[in-house]
mmCIF file of N, CA and C in Angstrom:
data_model
loop_
_atom_site.group_PDB
_atom_site.id
_atom_site.type_symbol
_atom_site.label_atom_id
_atom_site.label_comp_id
_atom_site.label_asym_id
_atom_site.label_seq_id
_atom_site.Cartn_x
_atom_site.Cartn_y
_atom_site.Cartn_z
ATOM 1 N N MET X 1 5.695 -12.146 -29.006
ATOM 2 C CA MET X 1 4.571 -11.945 -29.888
ATOM 3 C C MET X 1 3.308 -11.745 -29.071
ATOM 4 N N GLU X 2 3.115 -12.580 -28.041
ATOM 5 C CA GLU X 2 1.912 -12.481 -27.235
ATOM 6 C C GLU X 2 1.879 -11.149 -26.483
ATOM 7 N N LYS X 3 3.045 -10.688 -26.004
ATOM 8 C CA LYS X 3 3.107 -9.397 -25.323
ATOM 9 C C LYS X 3 2.725 -8.280 -26.275
ATOM 10 N N TYR X 4 3.109 -8.417 -27.523
ATOM 11 C CA TYR X 4 2.803 -7.425 -28.551
ATOM 12 C C TYR X 4 1.297 -7.318 -28.752
ATOM 13 N N ILE X 5 0.616 -8.435 -28.831
ATOM 14 C CA ILE X 5 -0.838 -8.451 -29.003
ATOM 15 C C ILE X 5 -1.502 -7.830 -27.785
ATOM 16 N N TYR X 6 -1.028 -8.182 -26.580
ATOM 17 C CA TYR X 6 -1.612 -7.607 -25.375
ATOM 18 C C TYR X 6 -1.378 -6.104 -25.311
ATOM 19 N N ALA X 7 -0.240 -5.644 -25.817
ATOM 20 C CA ALA X 7 0.020 -4.204 -25.851
ATOM 21 C C ALA X 7 -0.981 -3.492 -26.755
ATOM 22 N N ILE X 8 -1.292 -4.090 -27.892
ATOM 23 C CA ILE X 8 -2.280 -3.493 -28.796
ATOM 24 C C ILE X 8 -3.645 -3.445 -28.118
ATOM 25 N N ILE X 9 -4.001 -4.512 -27.420
ATOM 26 C CA ILE X 9 -5.289 -4.550 -26.726
ATOM 27 C C ILE X 9 -5.323 -3.489 -25.625
ATOM 28 N N LEU X 10 -4.217 -3.307 -24.909
ATOM 29 C CA LEU X 10 -4.136 -2.281 -23.887
ATOM 30 C C LEU X 10 -4.300 -0.893 -24.494
ATOM 31 N N ILE X 11 -3.664 -0.666 -25.638
ATOM 32 C CA ILE X 11 -3.791 0.616 -26.323
ATOM 33 C C ILE X 11 -5.228 0.846 -26.767
ATOM 34 N N LEU X 12 -5.887 -0.211 -27.251
ATOM 35 C CA LEU X 12 -7.295 -0.092 -27.633
ATOM 36 C C LEU X 12 -8.141 0.336 -26.443
ATOM 37 N N SER X 13 -7.901 -0.276 -25.299
ATOM 38 C CA SER X 13 -8.666 0.058 -24.098
ATOM 39 C C SER X 13 -8.404 1.492 -23.668
ATOM 40 N N ALA X 14 -7.142 1.886 -23.696
ATOM 41 C CA ALA X 14 -6.787 3.254 -23.303
ATOM 42 C C ALA X 14 -7.374 4.270 -24.267
ATOM 43 N N SER X 15 -7.421 3.946 -25.539
ATOM 44 C CA SER X 15 -7.972 4.892 -26.506
ATOM 45 C C SER X 15 -9.454 5.098 -26.271
ATOM 46 N N GLN X 16 -10.153 4.063 -25.818
ATOM 47 C CA GLN X 16 -11.573 4.198 -25.516
ATOM 48 C C GLN X 16 -11.781 5.124 -24.319
ATOM 49 N N VAL X 17 -10.956 4.977 -23.295
ATOM 50 C CA VAL X 17 -11.057 5.835 -22.119
ATOM 51 C C VAL X 17 -10.744 7.269 -22.508
ATOM 52 N N HIS X 18 -9.688 7.444 -23.277
ATOM 53 C CA HIS X 18 -9.290 8.789 -23.708
ATOM 54 C C HIS X 18 -10.368 9.427 -24.572
ATOM 55 N N SER X 19 -10.934 8.664 -25.480
ATOM 56 C CA SER X 19 -11.930 9.229 -26.381
ATOM 57 C C SER X 19 -13.196 9.626 -25.622
ATOM 58 N N LYS X 20 -13.523 8.901 -24.558
ATOM 59 C CA LYS X 20 -14.688 9.272 -23.750
ATOM 60 C C LYS X 20 -14.394 10.522 -22.935
ATOM 61 N N ALA X 21 -13.125 10.695 -22.542
ATOM 62 C CA ALA X 21 -12.749 11.849 -21.731
ATOM 63 C C ALA X 21 -12.688 13.131 -22.555
ATOM 64 N N SER X 22 -12.317 13.032 -23.799
ATOM 65 C CA SER X 22 -12.199 14.234 -24.635
ATOM 66 C C SER X 22 -13.169 14.146 -25.804
ATOM 67 N N ARG X 23 -14.351 14.597 -25.596
ATOM 68 C CA ARG X 23 -15.404 14.515 -26.608
ATOM 69 C C ARG X 23 -15.233 15.560 -27.710
ATOM 70 N N ALA X 24 -14.308 16.511 -27.536
ATOM 71 C CA ALA X 24 -14.115 17.547 -28.543
ATOM 72 C C ALA X 24 -13.615 16.949 -29.858
ATOM 73 N N GLU X 25 -12.817 15.905 -29.763
ATOM 74 C CA GLU X 25 -12.291 15.230 -30.952
ATOM 75 C C GLU X 25 -13.173 14.019 -31.259
ATOM 76 N N ALA X 26 -13.241 13.706 -32.531
ATOM 77 C CA ALA X 26 -13.968 12.494 -32.906
ATOM 78 C C ALA X 26 -13.151 11.290 -32.450
ATOM 79 N N PRO X 27 -13.746 10.392 -31.668
ATOM 80 C CA PRO X 27 -12.990 9.244 -31.169
ATOM 81 C C PRO X 27 -12.637 8.277 -32.299
ATOM 82 N N LEU X 28 -11.477 7.659 -32.148
ATOM 83 C CA LEU X 28 -11.061 6.648 -33.120
ATOM 84 C C LEU X 28 -11.770 5.339 -32.811
ATOM 85 N N THR X 29 -12.082 4.615 -33.854
ATOM 86 C CA THR X 29 -12.626 3.277 -33.654
ATOM 87 C C THR X 29 -11.474 2.346 -33.296
ATOM 88 N N ASN X 30 -11.780 1.188 -32.756
ATOM 89 C CA ASN X 30 -10.732 0.210 -32.445
ATOM 90 C C ASN X 30 -9.948 -0.156 -33.698
ATOM 91 N N ARG X 31 -10.635 -0.301 -34.813
ATOM 92 C CA ARG X 31 -9.975 -0.652 -36.072
ATOM 93 C C ARG X 31 -8.989 0.451 -36.491
ATOM 94 N N GLU X 32 -9.378 1.703 -36.322
ATOM 95 C CA GLU X 32 -8.481 2.810 -36.667
ATOM 96 C C GLU X 32 -7.253 2.829 -35.775
ATOM 97 N N VAL X 33 -7.445 2.521 -34.498
ATOM 98 C CA VAL X 33 -6.312 2.451 -33.575
ATOM 99 C C VAL X 33 -5.360 1.340 -34.001
ATOM 100 N N ILE X 34 -5.905 0.176 -34.344
ATOM 101 C CA ILE X 34 -5.066 -0.949 -34.786
ATOM 102 C C ILE X 34 -4.277 -0.555 -36.029
ATOM 103 N N GLU X 35 -4.929 0.087 -36.986
ATOM 104 C CA GLU X 35 -4.245 0.488 -38.224
ATOM 105 C C GLU X 35 -3.125 1.479 -37.955
ATOM 106 N N LYS X 36 -3.325 2.387 -37.015
ATOM 107 C CA LYS X 36 -2.295 3.374 -36.705
ATOM 108 C C LYS X 36 -1.150 2.772 -35.894
ATOM 109 N N VAL X 37 -1.491 1.905 -34.951
ATOM 110 C CA VAL X 37 -0.479 1.333 -34.059
ATOM 111 C C VAL X 37 0.295 0.200 -34.724
ATOM 112 N N SER X 38 -0.400 -0.638 -35.466
ATOM 113 C CA SER X 38 0.251 -1.806 -36.052
ATOM 114 C C SER X 38 -0.347 -2.180 -37.401
ATOM 115 N N PRO X 39 0.240 -1.668 -38.472
ATOM 116 C CA PRO X 39 -0.235 -2.062 -39.794
ATOM 117 C C PRO X 39 -0.154 -3.579 -40.019
ATOM 118 N N VAL X 40 0.803 -4.230 -39.386
ATOM 119 C CA VAL X 40 0.939 -5.687 -39.518
ATOM 120 C C VAL X 40 -0.275 -6.377 -38.892
ATOM 121 N N ALA X 41 -0.674 -5.939 -37.709
ATOM 122 C CA ALA X 41 -1.855 -6.521 -37.063
ATOM 123 C C ALA X 41 -3.112 -6.222 -37.871
ATOM 124 N N ALA X 42 -3.183 -5.016 -38.434
ATOM 125 C CA ALA X 42 -4.347 -4.652 -39.254
ATOM 126 C C ALA X 42 -4.441 -5.546 -40.489
ATOM 127 N N GLU X 43 -3.312 -5.828 -41.115
ATOM 128 C CA GLU X 43 -3.305 -6.700 -42.288
ATOM 129 C C GLU X 43 -3.671 -8.132 -41.912
ATOM 130 N N ALA X 44 -3.168 -8.606 -40.769
ATOM 131 C CA ALA X 44 -3.514 -9.951 -40.305
ATOM 132 C C ALA X 44 -5.014 -10.040 -40.040
ATOM 133 N N LEU X 45 -5.576 -9.008 -39.454
ATOM 134 C CA LEU X 45 -7.013 -8.970 -39.197
ATOM 135 C C LEU X 45 -7.796 -8.969 -40.508
ATOM 136 N N ARG X 46 -7.354 -8.180 -41.470
ATOM 137 C CA ARG X 46 -8.019 -8.112 -42.773
ATOM 138 C C ARG X 46 -8.021 -9.482 -43.448
ATOM 139 N N ARG X 47 -6.886 -10.164 -43.430
ATOM 140 C CA ARG X 47 -6.786 -11.490 -44.053
ATOM 141 C C ARG X 47 -7.688 -12.508 -43.360
ATOM 142 N N LEU X 48 -7.742 -12.420 -42.047
ATOM 143 C CA LEU X 48 -8.599 -13.329 -41.289
ATOM 144 C C LEU X 48 -10.072 -13.090 -41.640
ATOM 145 N N GLU X 49 -10.452 -11.837 -41.754
ATOM 146 C CA GLU X 49 -11.826 -11.516 -42.120
ATOM 147 C C GLU X 49 -12.160 -12.012 -43.520
ATOM 148 N N VAL X 50 -11.235 -11.851 -44.456
ATOM 149 C CA VAL X 50 -11.461 -12.324 -45.828
ATOM 150 C C VAL X 50 -11.608 -13.839 -45.837
ATOM 151 N N ARG X 51 -10.721 -14.527 -45.123
ATOM 152 C CA ARG X 51 -10.765 -15.987 -45.084
ATOM 153 C C ARG X 51 -12.081 -16.489 -44.501
ATOM 154 N N ARG X 52 -12.538 -15.831 -43.461
ATOM 155 C CA ARG X 52 -13.770 -16.259 -42.799
ATOM 156 C C ARG X 52 -15.026 -15.684 -43.455
ATOM 157 N N GLY X 53 -14.841 -14.673 -44.301
ATOM 158 C CA GLY X 53 -15.991 -14.050 -44.954
ATOM 159 C C GLY X 53 -16.836 -13.226 -44.008
ATOM 160 N N VAL X 54 -16.177 -12.585 -43.046
ATOM 161 C CA VAL X 54 -16.885 -11.756 -42.063
ATOM 162 C C VAL X 54 -16.208 -10.395 -41.950
ATOM 163 N N SER X 55 -16.880 -9.483 -41.298
ATOM 164 C CA SER X 55 -16.305 -8.190 -40.953
ATOM 165 C C SER X 55 -16.611 -7.966 -39.481
ATOM 166 N N TYR X 56 -15.580 -8.027 -38.646
ATOM 167 C CA TYR X 56 -15.789 -7.926 -37.207
ATOM 168 C C TYR X 56 -16.146 -6.507 -36.797
ATOM 169 N N LYS X 57 -17.044 -6.401 -35.827
ATOM 170 C CA LYS X 57 -17.413 -5.114 -35.253
ATOM 171 C C LYS X 57 -16.334 -4.702 -34.267
ATOM 172 N N ASP X 58 -16.295 -3.407 -33.968
ATOM 173 C CA ASP X 58 -15.277 -2.892 -33.052
ATOM 174 C C ASP X 58 -15.248 -3.626 -31.711
ATOM 175 N N ASP X 59 -16.406 -3.936 -31.174
ATOM 176 C CA ASP X 59 -16.439 -4.579 -29.865
ATOM 177 C C ASP X 59 -16.004 -6.048 -29.910
ATOM 178 N N GLN X 60 -15.811 -6.603 -31.097
ATOM 179 C CA GLN X 60 -15.363 -7.995 -31.238
ATOM 180 C C GLN X 60 -13.851 -8.103 -31.444
ATOM 181 N N LEU X 61 -13.200 -7.007 -31.769
ATOM 182 C CA LEU X 61 -11.791 -7.069 -32.173
ATOM 183 C C LEU X 61 -10.864 -7.556 -31.070
ATOM 184 N N ASN X 62 -11.080 -7.125 -29.827
ATOM 185 C CA ASN X 62 -10.205 -7.578 -28.736
ATOM 186 C C ASN X 62 -10.186 -9.094 -28.615
ATOM 187 N N SER X 63 -11.354 -9.716 -28.642
ATOM 188 C CA SER X 63 -11.392 -11.177 -28.495
ATOM 189 C C SER X 63 -10.850 -11.877 -29.734
ATOM 190 N N VAL X 64 -11.117 -11.326 -30.913
ATOM 191 C CA VAL X 64 -10.592 -11.930 -32.150
ATOM 192 C C VAL X 64 -9.068 -11.916 -32.134
ATOM 193 N N MET X 65 -8.482 -10.819 -31.668
ATOM 194 C CA MET X 65 -7.026 -10.691 -31.673
ATOM 195 C C MET X 65 -6.353 -11.587 -30.641
ATOM 196 N N GLN X 66 -7.115 -12.200 -29.771
ATOM 197 C CA GLN X 66 -6.543 -13.101 -28.772
ATOM 198 C C GLN X 66 -6.616 -14.568 -29.186
ATOM 199 N N ASN X 67 -7.307 -14.869 -30.298
ATOM 200 C CA ASN X 67 -7.423 -16.285 -30.667
ATOM 201 C C ASN X 67 -6.194 -16.754 -31.444
ATOM 202 N N SER X 68 -5.992 -18.039 -31.444
ATOM 203 C CA SER X 68 -4.778 -18.624 -32.032
ATOM 204 C C SER X 68 -4.711 -18.440 -33.544
ATOM 205 N N GLU X 69 -5.855 -18.424 -34.208
ATOM 206 C CA GLU X 69 -5.850 -18.233 -35.664
ATOM 207 C C GLU X 69 -5.319 -16.850 -36.034
ATOM 208 N N PHE X 70 -5.735 -15.823 -35.284
ATOM 209 C CA PHE X 70 -5.211 -14.475 -35.530
ATOM 210 C C PHE X 70 -3.717 -14.438 -35.256
ATOM 211 N N LYS X 71 -3.293 -15.055 -34.173
ATOM 212 C CA LYS X 71 -1.867 -15.041 -33.814
ATOM 213 C C LYS X 71 -1.024 -15.697 -34.905
ATOM 214 N N ARG X 72 -1.499 -16.813 -35.472
ATOM 215 C CA ARG X 72 -0.767 -17.469 -36.565
ATOM 216 C C ARG X 72 -0.710 -16.557 -37.792
ATOM 217 N N GLU X 73 -1.825 -15.900 -38.099
ATOM 218 C CA GLU X 73 -1.864 -14.992 -39.250
ATOM 219 C C GLU X 73 -0.941 -13.803 -39.022
ATOM 220 N N HIS X 74 -0.901 -13.312 -37.798
ATOM 221 C CA HIS X 74 -0.019 -12.187 -37.467
ATOM 222 C C HIS X 74 1.442 -12.573 -37.686
ATOM 223 N N VAL X 75 1.810 -13.760 -37.247
ATOM 224 C CA VAL X 75 3.184 -14.236 -37.435
ATOM 225 C C VAL X 75 3.515 -14.324 -38.928
ATOM 226 N N ALA X 76 2.587 -14.843 -39.725
ATOM 227 C CA ALA X 76 2.813 -14.967 -41.173
ATOM 228 C C ALA X 76 2.980 -13.597 -41.827
ATOM 229 N N VAL X 77 2.124 -12.649 -41.471
ATOM 230 C CA VAL X 77 2.220 -11.298 -42.050
ATOM 231 C C VAL X 77 3.521 -10.636 -41.609
ATOM 232 N N HIS X 78 3.883 -10.837 -40.352
ATOM 233 C CA HIS X 78 5.136 -10.252 -39.845
ATOM 234 C C HIS X 78 6.341 -10.808 -40.603
ATOM 235 N N HIS X 79 6.342 -12.105 -40.854
ATOM 236 C CA HIS X 79 7.437 -12.716 -41.614
ATOM 237 C C HIS X 79 7.486 -12.157 -43.033
ATOM 238 N N GLU X 80 6.343 -12.018 -43.664
ATOM 239 C CA GLU X 80 6.301 -11.436 -45.016
ATOM 240 C C GLU X 80 6.847 -10.014 -45.006
ATOM 241 N N PHE X 81 6.464 -9.250 -44.002
ATOM 242 C CA PHE X 81 6.931 -7.876 -43.869
ATOM 243 C C PHE X 81 8.458 -7.842 -43.720
ATOM 244 N N CYS X 82 8.977 -8.685 -42.852
ATOM 245 C CA CYS X 82 10.418 -8.688 -42.583
ATOM 246 C C CYS X 82 11.230 -9.302 -43.721
ATOM 247 N N ASP X 83 10.617 -10.135 -44.549
ATOM 248 C CA ASP X 83 11.324 -10.734 -45.680
ATOM 249 C C ASP X 83 11.607 -9.717 -46.787
ATOM 250 N N LYS X 84 10.875 -8.617 -46.788
ATOM 251 C CA LYS X 84 11.117 -7.580 -47.801
ATOM 252 C C LYS X 84 12.404 -6.845 -47.461
ATOM 253 N N LYS X 85 13.250 -6.687 -48.454
ATOM 254 C CA LYS X 85 14.571 -6.100 -48.252
ATOM 255 C C LYS X 85 14.493 -4.716 -47.612
ATOM 256 N N GLU X 86 13.513 -3.915 -48.042
ATOM 257 C CA GLU X 86 13.414 -2.545 -47.524
ATOM 258 C C GLU X 86 13.007 -2.490 -46.044
ATOM 259 N N ASN X 87 12.523 -3.595 -45.504
ATOM 260 C CA ASN X 87 12.111 -3.625 -44.102
ATOM 261 C C ASN X 87 13.123 -4.309 -43.200
ATOM 262 N N ALA X 88 14.230 -4.742 -43.765
ATOM 263 C CA ALA X 88 15.209 -5.528 -43.015
ATOM 264 C C ALA X 88 15.733 -4.789 -41.791
ATOM 265 N N THR X 89 15.826 -3.476 -41.841
ATOM 266 C CA THR X 89 16.359 -2.717 -40.710
ATOM 267 C C THR X 89 15.282 -2.219 -39.762
ATOM 268 N N ASN X 90 14.041 -2.546 -40.029
ATOM 269 C CA ASN X 90 12.948 -2.149 -39.151
ATOM 270 C C ASN X 90 13.140 -2.796 -37.793
ATOM 271 N N LEU X 91 12.889 -2.043 -36.733
ATOM 272 C CA LEU X 91 13.114 -2.571 -35.378
ATOM 273 C C LEU X 91 12.324 -3.847 -35.095
ATOM 274 N N SER X 92 11.140 -3.975 -35.653
ATOM 275 C CA SER X 92 10.366 -5.186 -35.388
ATOM 276 C C SER X 92 10.952 -6.401 -36.085
ATOM 277 N N CYS X 93 11.874 -6.188 -37.012
ATOM 278 C CA CYS X 93 12.463 -7.290 -37.769
ATOM 279 C C CYS X 93 13.867 -7.667 -37.287
ATOM 280 N N THR X 94 14.400 -6.907 -36.372
ATOM 281 C CA THR X 94 15.751 -7.205 -35.887
ATOM 282 C C THR X 94 15.651 -8.089 -34.644
ATOM 283 N N PRO X 95 16.545 -9.068 -34.569
ATOM 284 C CA PRO X 95 16.499 -9.994 -33.420
ATOM 285 C C PRO X 95 16.895 -9.342 -32.118
#
């Protein structure tokens, strides 16, 4: 699970470098990258923001995704996702 979070953070960092290198395209925000790479992480982030009553800025997302509260929420959302019958064969749900 922790490697998964670090992979998302690495992708966020790489997307920033890529977006600065190719100005022809509109760069994705960190939130957009999270939504595309991991809908489960995006949902966990959304729930955390609702619970706390905040909306994190793009530059805050990396640190938020490393805290234990986000990690617990991510695990809960992942379990909910995998508990759905239609997701049982999803690679993230197989042992």
